[in-house]
Short mmCIF file of C-alpha atoms (C1' of nucleotides) in Angstrom, two decimals:
data_model
loop_
_atom_site.label_atom_id
_atom_site.label_comp_id
_atom_site.label_asym_id
_atom_site.label_seq_id
_atom_site.Cartn_x
_atom_site.Cartn_y
_atom_site.Cartn_z
CA MET V 1 43.78 84.36 -39.00
CA SER V 2 42.37 81.13 -40.55
CA VAL V 3 45.09 81.23 -43.36
CA GLN V 4 47.80 81.62 -40.98
CA GLU V 5 46.16 79.03 -38.77
CA ARG V 6 45.89 76.25 -41.66
CA LYS V 7 49.80 77.20 -42.45
CA GLN V 8 50.52 76.22 -38.95
CA ARG V 9 48.39 73.09 -38.84
CA GLU V 10 49.93 71.69 -42.12
CA ARG V 11 53.69 72.44 -40.59
CA ALA V 12 52.59 70.68 -37.62
CA GLU V 13 51.42 67.48 -39.87
CA ARG V 14 54.74 67.80 -41.69
CA GLU V 15 56.96 67.75 -38.56
CA ARG V 16 54.80 64.37 -37.49
CA LEU V 17 55.67 63.03 -40.91
CA ILE V 18 59.32 63.98 -40.62
CA VAL V 19 59.33 62.26 -37.08
CA ALA V 20 57.10 59.12 -38.19
CA THR V 21 58.95 58.67 -41.26
CA ALA V 22 62.44 59.17 -39.64
CA ARG V 23 61.36 56.33 -37.27
CA GLU V 24 59.95 54.08 -39.66
CA LEU V 25 63.39 54.15 -41.66
CA ALA V 26 65.22 53.41 -38.33
CA GLU V 27 63.39 50.50 -37.61
CA GLU V 28 63.59 49.13 -41.26
CA GLN V 29 67.28 49.81 -41.63
CA GLY V 30 68.91 51.16 -38.68
CA TRP V 31 69.58 54.73 -37.32
CA ASP V 32 73.19 54.59 -40.25
CA ALA V 33 70.40 54.45 -43.03
CA VAL V 34 68.62 57.77 -41.73
CA THR V 35 70.26 60.26 -43.87
CA THR V 36 69.00 63.55 -44.36
CA ARG V 37 68.92 63.11 -47.91
CA ARG V 38 66.79 59.80 -47.90
CA LEU V 39 64.80 61.00 -44.88
CA ALA V 40 64.16 64.12 -47.36
CA GLU V 41 63.56 61.95 -50.40
CA ARG V 42 60.89 59.71 -48.56
CA ILE V 43 58.96 62.70 -47.45
CA GLU V 44 59.10 64.56 -50.70
CA TYR V 45 60.79 67.80 -49.59
CA SER V 46 64.06 68.92 -49.78
CA GLN V 47 66.80 68.51 -47.40
CA PRO V 48 66.67 72.20 -46.02
CA VAL V 49 63.11 71.85 -44.88
CA LEU V 50 64.20 69.44 -41.90
CA TYR V 51 66.21 72.13 -40.89
CA SER V 52 63.23 74.39 -40.58
CA HIS V 53 61.80 72.00 -38.50
CA PHE V 54 64.81 70.49 -36.40
CA ARG V 55 68.24 71.97 -35.65
CA GLY V 56 69.66 68.82 -37.12
CA LYS V 57 69.62 64.90 -37.12
CA ARG V 58 70.53 64.79 -33.63
CA GLU V 59 67.16 66.62 -32.85
CA ILE V 60 65.18 64.32 -35.01
CA ILE V 61 66.41 61.41 -33.31
CA GLY V 62 64.96 63.18 -29.93
CA ALA V 63 61.80 63.26 -31.10
CA VAL V 64 61.24 60.03 -31.96
CA ALA V 65 62.87 59.28 -28.43
CA LEU V 66 60.28 61.52 -27.12
CA GLN V 67 57.65 59.48 -28.72
CA GLY V 68 59.36 56.62 -27.44
CA ALA V 69 59.23 57.23 -23.76
CA THR V 70 55.33 57.78 -24.10
CA GLU V 71 54.41 54.84 -25.36
CA MET V 72 56.92 52.72 -23.38
CA ALA V 73 55.01 54.37 -20.58
CA VAL V 74 51.57 53.13 -21.62
CA ALA V 75 53.26 50.08 -22.37
CA VAL V 76 54.74 49.36 -18.74
CA ARG V 77 51.42 50.77 -16.95
CA ALA V 78 49.02 48.64 -19.40
CA ALA V 79 51.22 45.64 -18.37
CA THR V 80 51.84 46.26 -14.44
CA ALA V 81 47.86 47.00 -14.47
CA ALA V 82 46.90 43.35 -15.79
CA ALA V 83 49.09 41.50 -13.01
CA ASP V 84 47.96 41.00 -9.37
CA GLY V 85 50.56 41.66 -6.45
CA PRO V 86 53.54 43.53 -6.50
CA ARG V 87 55.66 40.58 -7.37
CA ALA V 88 53.61 40.01 -10.45
CA ARG V 89 53.58 43.73 -11.50
CA VAL V 90 57.18 43.42 -11.27
CA TYR V 91 57.71 40.61 -13.49
CA ALA V 92 55.17 42.03 -16.08
CA LEU V 93 57.16 45.17 -16.10
CA ALA V 94 60.30 43.73 -16.69
CA ARG V 95 58.84 41.67 -19.31
CA ALA V 96 57.34 44.81 -21.20
CA TYR V 97 60.30 46.61 -20.98
CA LEU V 98 62.40 43.98 -22.60
CA ASP V 99 59.55 43.26 -24.91
CA PHE V 100 59.42 47.00 -26.08
CA ALA V 101 63.43 47.31 -26.41
CA ALA V 102 62.81 43.92 -28.89
CA ARG V 103 60.24 45.23 -31.03
CA ASN V 104 61.25 48.97 -31.31
CA PRO V 105 64.96 48.60 -31.32
CA ALA V 106 65.52 51.55 -33.17
CA VAL V 107 63.35 53.65 -30.69
CA TYR V 108 64.90 52.03 -27.84
CA ASP V 109 68.44 53.25 -29.21
CA ALA V 110 66.72 56.69 -29.62
CA LEU V 111 66.06 56.83 -26.08
CA PHE V 112 68.84 55.43 -24.28
CA GLN V 113 71.65 54.70 -26.30
CA LEU V 114 72.05 57.66 -29.27
CA ASP V 115 72.49 61.34 -28.38
CA GLY V 116 68.71 62.97 -29.26
CA GLY V 117 70.38 66.37 -26.81
CA LEU V 118 67.89 65.75 -24.22
CA ALA V 119 68.14 66.58 -21.05
CA TYR V 120 67.69 63.36 -18.57
CA ALA V 121 67.66 63.07 -14.81
CA GLN V 122 67.19 66.78 -14.31
CA GLU V 123 64.77 69.59 -13.58
CA ASP V 124 64.43 70.48 -17.38
CA THR V 125 63.80 66.85 -18.61
CA PRO V 126 60.88 66.64 -20.87
CA GLU V 127 57.81 65.16 -19.40
CA PRO V 128 57.42 62.58 -21.37
CA LEU V 129 60.77 60.90 -20.08
CA LYS V 130 60.30 61.84 -16.45
CA ASP V 131 56.63 60.06 -16.68
CA ALA V 132 58.32 57.23 -18.17
CA PHE V 133 60.49 56.92 -15.49
CA ALA V 134 57.69 57.41 -13.08
CA ALA V 135 55.43 54.51 -14.61
CA LEU V 136 58.57 52.19 -13.63
CA LEU V 137 58.48 53.71 -10.14
CA GLU V 138 55.07 53.16 -9.50
CA SER V 139 55.58 49.53 -9.47
CA LEU V 140 59.15 49.32 -8.50
CA GLY V 141 58.58 51.29 -5.72
CA GLU V 142 56.38 48.45 -3.86
CA VAL V 143 59.52 46.29 -3.94
CA ALA V 144 62.37 48.28 -3.08
CA GLY V 145 62.35 47.04 0.72
CA ASP V 146 62.77 48.65 3.88
CA GLY V 147 65.36 51.48 4.25
CA VAL V 148 65.82 51.51 0.44
CA ASP V 149 64.88 54.89 -1.47
CA PRO V 150 62.57 53.78 -4.02
CA GLY V 151 63.81 56.13 -6.89
CA LEU V 152 67.07 54.56 -6.18
CA PHE V 153 65.86 51.19 -6.32
CA THR V 154 64.16 52.08 -9.65
CA GLU V 155 67.32 53.05 -11.19
CA VAL V 156 69.24 49.84 -10.02
CA PHE V 157 66.40 47.75 -11.55
CA TRP V 158 65.99 50.14 -14.70
CA ALA V 159 69.84 49.93 -15.12
CA SER V 160 69.85 45.90 -15.25
CA LEU V 161 67.16 45.58 -17.40
CA HIS V 162 68.73 47.91 -19.72
CA GLY V 163 72.18 46.20 -19.62
CA VAL V 164 70.39 42.69 -20.73
CA ALA V 165 68.51 44.37 -23.33
CA THR V 166 71.37 46.16 -25.12
CA LEU V 167 74.23 43.14 -24.26
CA THR V 168 71.42 40.72 -25.83
CA ARG V 169 70.74 42.90 -29.07
CA SER V 170 74.05 43.66 -29.55
CA GLY V 171 74.60 39.66 -29.73
CA ARG V 172 77.15 40.05 -26.34
CA LEU V 173 74.62 38.07 -24.91
CA PRO V 174 72.88 34.70 -26.43
CA PRO V 175 69.01 35.61 -26.53
CA GLU V 176 68.39 31.78 -25.42
CA TYR V 177 67.98 32.33 -21.75
CA THR V 178 66.37 35.91 -21.53
CA GLU V 179 63.92 34.74 -19.65
CA GLN V 180 65.77 32.86 -17.22
CA ARG V 181 67.92 36.03 -16.65
CA LEU V 182 64.60 38.21 -16.24
CA GLU V 183 63.23 35.67 -13.54
CA LEU V 184 66.73 35.90 -11.30
CA LEU V 185 66.55 39.69 -11.77
CA VAL V 186 63.41 39.90 -10.33
CA ASP V 187 63.54 37.17 -7.62
CA ARG V 188 67.24 38.84 -6.43
CA LEU V 189 66.41 42.28 -6.74
CA ALA V 190 62.76 42.57 -5.67
CA VAL V 191 61.62 42.35 -1.89
CA VAL V 192 58.74 40.43 -1.53
CA MET O 1 116.04 35.92 -43.81
CA SER O 2 116.86 38.29 -41.17
CA VAL O 3 115.95 41.40 -43.78
CA GLN O 4 112.43 39.77 -43.74
CA GLU O 5 112.22 39.27 -40.15
CA ARG O 6 113.35 42.86 -39.74
CA LYS O 7 110.15 44.03 -41.77
CA GLN O 8 107.94 41.64 -40.55
CA ARG O 9 109.05 43.12 -36.87
CA GLU O 10 108.33 46.68 -38.03
CA ARG O 11 105.33 45.82 -39.21
CA ALA O 12 103.88 44.47 -36.44
CA GLU O 13 105.31 47.44 -34.32
CA ARG O 14 103.35 49.53 -37.02
CA GLU O 15 100.61 48.14 -36.15
CA ARG O 16 100.68 48.53 -32.68
CA LEU O 17 101.18 52.19 -33.20
CA ILE O 18 98.02 52.02 -34.93
CA VAL O 19 95.75 50.71 -32.45
CA ALA O 20 97.66 52.69 -29.76
CA THR O 21 96.88 56.23 -31.44
CA ALA O 22 93.23 55.38 -32.56
CA ARG O 23 92.68 54.48 -28.44
CA GLU O 24 94.30 57.93 -27.63
CA LEU O 25 92.47 59.62 -30.01
CA ALA O 26 89.37 58.37 -28.88
CA GLU O 27 90.02 58.58 -25.18
CA GLU O 28 90.61 62.08 -26.18
CA GLN O 29 88.15 63.61 -28.19
CA GLY O 30 85.55 60.44 -28.72
CA TRP O 31 85.20 57.72 -31.67
CA ASP O 32 83.51 60.22 -34.08
CA ALA O 33 87.06 62.15 -33.88
CA VAL O 34 89.05 58.78 -34.79
CA THR O 35 88.72 59.22 -38.86
CA THR O 36 90.88 57.53 -41.07
CA ARG O 37 92.30 60.70 -41.90
CA ARG O 38 93.44 61.98 -38.56
CA LEU O 39 94.74 58.47 -37.47
CA ALA O 40 97.02 58.55 -40.39
CA GLU O 41 98.18 61.66 -40.08
CA ARG O 42 99.28 60.99 -36.65
CA ILE O 43 100.97 58.00 -37.36
CA GLU O 44 102.73 59.85 -40.10
CA TYR O 45 101.59 57.67 -42.71
CA SER O 46 99.01 57.99 -45.44
CA GLN O 47 95.91 56.72 -45.11
CA PRO O 48 95.73 53.50 -47.61
CA VAL O 49 98.50 52.09 -44.86
CA LEU O 50 96.06 51.67 -42.44
CA TYR O 51 94.00 49.21 -44.66
CA SER O 52 96.91 47.48 -45.16
CA HIS O 53 96.53 46.43 -41.46
CA PHE O 54 93.30 46.32 -41.03
CA ARG O 55 90.19 45.88 -43.03
CA GLY O 56 88.84 48.97 -42.26
CA LYS O 57 87.88 51.12 -39.16
CA ARG O 58 85.85 48.57 -37.67
CA GLU O 59 88.86 46.17 -37.57
CA ILE O 60 90.21 48.97 -35.62
CA ILE O 61 87.90 49.28 -32.73
CA GLY O 62 88.46 45.55 -32.84
CA ALA O 63 92.03 45.71 -32.10
CA VAL O 64 91.28 48.14 -29.42
CA ALA O 65 88.47 46.05 -27.66
CA LEU O 66 90.75 42.98 -27.79
CA GLN O 67 93.78 45.22 -25.83
CA GLY O 68 90.85 46.54 -23.22
CA ALA O 69 89.31 42.94 -22.69
CA THR O 70 92.93 42.11 -21.21
CA GLU O 71 93.21 44.80 -19.26
CA MET O 72 89.94 44.70 -17.86
CA ALA O 73 90.41 40.88 -16.81
CA VAL O 74 93.71 42.08 -15.37
CA ALA O 75 92.25 44.86 -13.32
CA VAL O 76 89.51 42.54 -11.84
CA ARG O 77 91.49 39.48 -10.87
CA ALA O 78 93.79 42.16 -9.10
CA ALA O 79 90.84 43.59 -7.03
CA THR O 80 89.48 40.41 -6.50
CA ALA O 81 92.64 38.62 -5.19
CA ALA O 82 93.10 41.79 -2.82
CA ALA O 83 89.86 41.01 -1.26
CA ASP O 84 88.97 38.70 2.08
CA GLY O 85 85.77 36.42 1.07
CA PRO O 86 82.95 36.19 -1.54
CA ARG O 87 81.43 38.77 -0.73
CA ALA O 88 84.06 41.09 -0.40
CA ARG O 89 85.48 39.74 -4.01
CA VAL O 90 81.85 41.09 -5.44
CA TYR O 91 82.10 44.34 -4.08
CA ALA O 92 86.05 44.71 -5.44
CA LEU O 93 84.88 43.14 -8.52
CA ALA O 94 82.00 45.55 -9.27
CA ARG O 95 84.08 48.44 -7.86
CA ALA O 96 86.83 47.62 -10.52
CA TYR O 97 84.56 47.27 -13.46
CA LEU O 98 82.75 50.45 -12.89
CA ASP O 99 86.26 52.21 -12.33
CA PHE O 100 87.34 50.72 -15.46
CA ALA O 101 84.54 52.01 -17.67
CA ALA O 102 84.97 55.35 -16.42
CA ARG O 103 88.57 55.48 -16.61
CA ASN O 104 88.46 53.97 -20.29
CA PRO O 105 85.30 54.94 -21.64
CA ALA O 106 86.66 54.79 -25.31
CA VAL O 107 87.96 51.36 -24.43
CA TYR O 108 84.89 50.40 -23.09
CA ASP O 109 82.67 51.72 -26.15
CA ALA O 110 84.79 49.48 -28.31
CA LEU O 111 84.40 46.85 -26.16
CA PHE O 112 80.83 46.51 -25.24
CA GLN O 113 79.16 49.52 -27.36
CA LEU O 114 80.48 50.23 -30.55
CA ASP O 115 80.98 46.99 -33.29
CA GLY O 116 84.65 46.04 -33.35
CA GLY O 117 83.08 42.86 -35.61
CA LEU O 118 84.08 40.45 -32.94
CA ALA O 119 82.19 37.84 -31.84
CA TYR O 120 80.81 37.42 -28.55
CA ALA O 121 79.42 34.55 -26.80
CA GLN O 122 80.22 31.88 -29.13
CA GLU O 123 83.13 29.26 -29.85
CA ASP O 124 84.70 31.45 -32.16
CA THR O 125 84.56 34.25 -29.57
CA PRO O 126 88.94 35.78 -29.48
CA GLU O 127 90.30 34.67 -26.42
CA PRO O 128 90.63 38.10 -24.61
CA LEU O 129 87.04 38.70 -24.52
CA LYS O 130 86.26 34.98 -22.80
CA ASP O 131 89.25 35.59 -20.46
CA ALA O 132 87.32 38.59 -19.07
CA PHE O 133 84.43 36.89 -18.90
CA ALA O 134 86.00 34.12 -17.03
CA ALA O 135 87.54 36.62 -14.83
CA LEU O 136 84.28 37.78 -13.48
CA LEU O 137 82.75 34.50 -13.47
CA GLU O 138 85.65 33.12 -10.89
CA SER O 139 84.36 35.56 -8.42
CA LEU O 140 80.93 35.44 -9.69
CA GLY O 141 80.39 31.86 -9.26
CA GLU O 142 80.93 31.62 -5.83
CA VAL O 143 78.01 33.74 -5.20
CA ALA O 144 75.30 32.45 -7.22
CA GLY O 145 73.28 30.53 -5.16
CA ASP O 146 72.43 27.11 -5.05
CA GLY O 147 70.43 25.77 -8.02
CA VAL O 148 71.71 28.78 -9.91
CA ASP O 149 74.04 28.35 -13.41
CA PRO O 150 77.05 30.56 -12.31
CA GLY O 151 77.61 31.39 -16.26
CA LEU O 152 73.90 32.59 -16.42
CA PHE O 153 74.41 34.42 -12.83
CA THR O 154 77.48 36.11 -13.88
CA GLU O 155 75.98 37.01 -17.09
CA VAL O 156 73.14 38.99 -15.33
CA PHE O 157 75.77 40.51 -12.98
CA TRP O 158 77.32 41.94 -15.60
CA ALA O 159 74.28 43.18 -17.40
CA SER O 160 73.40 44.96 -14.40
CA LEU O 161 77.06 46.54 -14.13
CA HIS O 162 76.95 47.34 -17.78
CA GLY O 163 73.72 49.34 -17.43
CA VAL O 164 74.63 51.30 -14.60
CA ALA O 165 78.09 52.09 -16.31
CA THR O 166 76.66 52.91 -19.82
CA LEU O 167 73.57 55.16 -18.78
CA THR O 168 75.85 56.96 -16.19
CA ARG O 169 78.38 57.92 -18.77
CA SER O 170 75.54 58.96 -21.05
CA GLY O 171 74.08 61.47 -18.17
CA ARG O 172 70.72 59.35 -17.95
CA LEU O 173 71.74 58.46 -14.36
CA PRO O 174 73.07 61.02 -12.05
CA PRO O 175 76.45 59.97 -11.25
CA GLU O 176 76.25 61.27 -7.33
CA TYR O 177 74.85 58.13 -6.19
CA THR O 178 76.93 55.39 -8.12
CA GLU O 179 78.68 53.94 -5.17
CA GLN O 180 75.15 53.26 -3.16
CA ARG O 181 73.80 51.43 -6.77
CA LEU O 182 76.80 49.46 -6.61
CA GLU O 183 76.20 48.18 -3.14
CA LEU O 184 72.39 47.72 -3.53
CA LEU O 185 72.95 45.63 -6.95
CA VAL O 186 75.60 43.64 -4.74
CA ASP O 187 73.62 42.99 -1.69
CA ARG O 188 70.76 42.32 -3.50
CA LEU O 189 72.26 40.07 -6.26
CA ALA O 190 74.66 38.25 -4.49
CA VAL O 191 74.04 35.06 -2.31
CA VAL O 192 76.32 35.07 0.71
"C1'" DC P 1 127.13 45.98 -61.77
"C1'" DT P 2 123.03 46.28 -64.06
"C1'" DC P 3 118.00 45.11 -64.87
"C1'" DG P 4 113.38 43.41 -64.44
"C1'" DA P 5 110.41 42.27 -60.47
"C1'" DT P 6 108.62 42.79 -56.10
"C1'" DT P 7 106.85 45.58 -52.22
"C1'" DG P 8 105.41 49.25 -50.32
"C1'" DT P 9 103.92 53.74 -50.21
"C1'" DC P 10 101.30 57.97 -52.08
"C1'" DT P 11 98.34 61.17 -54.64
"C1'" DA P 12 93.96 61.48 -56.23
"C1'" DG P 13 89.39 60.40 -56.20
"C1'" DC P 14 84.70 58.21 -55.65
"C1'" DG P 15 80.30 57.83 -53.50
"C1'" DG P 16 78.37 59.12 -49.35
"C1'" DT P 17 77.64 62.08 -45.40
"C1'" DG P 18 75.64 66.70 -42.28
"C1'" DC P 19 74.39 71.06 -42.86
"C1'" DT P 20 73.65 75.82 -45.07
"C1'" DA P 21 73.99 79.88 -48.60
"C1'" DG P 22 71.59 82.37 -51.99
"C1'" DG P 23 68.13 82.42 -55.26
"C1'" DA P 24 63.80 81.46 -57.53
"C1'" DT P 25 59.15 80.71 -56.83
"C1'" DC P 26 54.60 81.50 -55.12
"C1'" DG P 27 50.69 83.42 -51.96
"C1'" DA P 28 48.48 87.36 -49.52
"C1'" DA P 29 47.57 91.97 -48.72
"C1'" DT P 30 47.53 96.17 -50.40
"C1'" DA W 1 47.73 94.26 -60.32
"C1'" DT W 2 52.03 94.80 -58.27
"C1'" DT W 3 54.77 94.53 -54.24
"C1'" DC W 4 56.54 92.22 -50.60
"C1'" DG W 5 57.71 88.36 -47.55
"C1'" DA W 6 57.29 83.68 -46.55
"C1'" DT W 7 58.59 79.51 -48.43
"C1'" DC W 8 60.98 76.01 -50.79
"C1'" DC W 9 64.97 74.36 -53.90
"C1'" DT W 10 69.48 73.77 -56.10
"C1'" DA W 11 74.15 74.02 -55.58
"C1'" DG W 12 77.90 73.69 -52.53
"C1'" DC W 13 81.04 73.21 -48.79
"C1'" DA W 14 83.81 70.25 -45.77
"C1'" DC W 15 84.38 66.05 -44.28
"C1'" DC W 16 83.75 60.80 -44.12
"C1'" DG W 17 85.31 55.72 -45.54
"C1'" DC W 18 87.67 53.55 -48.94
"C1'" DT W 19 90.18 52.34 -53.20
"C1'" DA W 20 92.63 52.68 -57.98
"C1'" DG W 21 96.92 53.30 -60.08
"C1'" DA W 22 100.93 55.61 -60.21
"C1'" DC W 23 105.53 55.86 -58.29
"C1'" DA W 24 109.62 55.10 -55.73
"C1'" DA W 25 112.87 52.12 -53.39
"C1'" DT W 26 114.14 47.51 -52.67
"C1'" DC W 27 115.33 42.95 -53.97
"C1'" DG W 28 117.45 38.70 -56.61
"C1'" DA W 29 119.05 36.98 -60.77
"C1'" DG W 30 122.30 37.19 -64.36
#
DNA sequence: CTCGATTGTCTAGCGGTGCTAGGATCGAAT
DNA sequence: ATTCGATCCTAGCACCGCTAGACAATCGAG
């Protein structure tokens, strides 16, 4: 049994290597540069090895996305935990979100822009994704306002942040006034 | 001279054909299906002909985007012109925007998701893009609220709509409650 | 009307992509 | 020591965006 266990361990280790390398490559040069050939060369295996771990490139993107979701949930919770009062928590959340998107553009793309073959907003949605949304909901639910469903409010707030994040990064919004946009968004959307 | 004029006319006509065909193909099967080979075959010319009109695929996407910007501006102005009062205009604008995005997903992608090689939010931004933003600003400027720059407000409102549009279409937001999200967005962001 | 030059278009091909079939190699169990 | 199965790689498929160079059609000058 021990031999098989060792092999399984090594296999799992290699899978982590693939995901980590894909992520590195994507952050360095963008997802377009993450080709199966380059990725295979970096992990020092041949292309077909990738396909013994993942069905294809899409699944690799999905794996990076799940990793990113977990990290984003951590970042959001850390930021909100350090803030006093509902309003301050929402500010902290918004900053943490946009900061995460700006610092990890490739991961953000994998999560919310590219097709990683993941189910969103359904029963079979992977746990990390559900949890990332839950992390948003924990602080945003406090400021949804009377008669407004906290889930719906969270969706709207999230979508707004997503719009700012993506339009800014693609150069469609000038980056100078991001802070003012954030403040306007929080001031108007959050009910004290 | 007349001969040259006829040739120029025919050339311009063929260019329109390329853009229209690219758009059709993209709406039918998505931008991934718009390959230079397929596009060339549909217009019944060889691939290199495309490159005598456009520098490459990116420029074709850009041409579709400009067309889309013009149409979106028309749609938004038509919707807001038919509404009474600032608040009603903003509702109409938001609905028209999301409706345009849903009905013309490929054009919307060309405009706000893909790289069409266009400059946004700069001096050398193409006129149709400036005008589409202006169309938003005309109605949104009315409800920016005191002390808030209308341009900044328009950017934020636009980004929020963009977030809802893209997350909904990629299946990250369930489409059922789009109307409620829209109402929440308008109610909170717009100052009576 | 002919002939060279120019313009326009096409065929063929380059280096790249995601992905896979089939053979070689290696290690474990008999 | 030998079989046998798992593991991995080489080679190749069909497709991608893009381009060089051959070819044909048209034009202007003599």
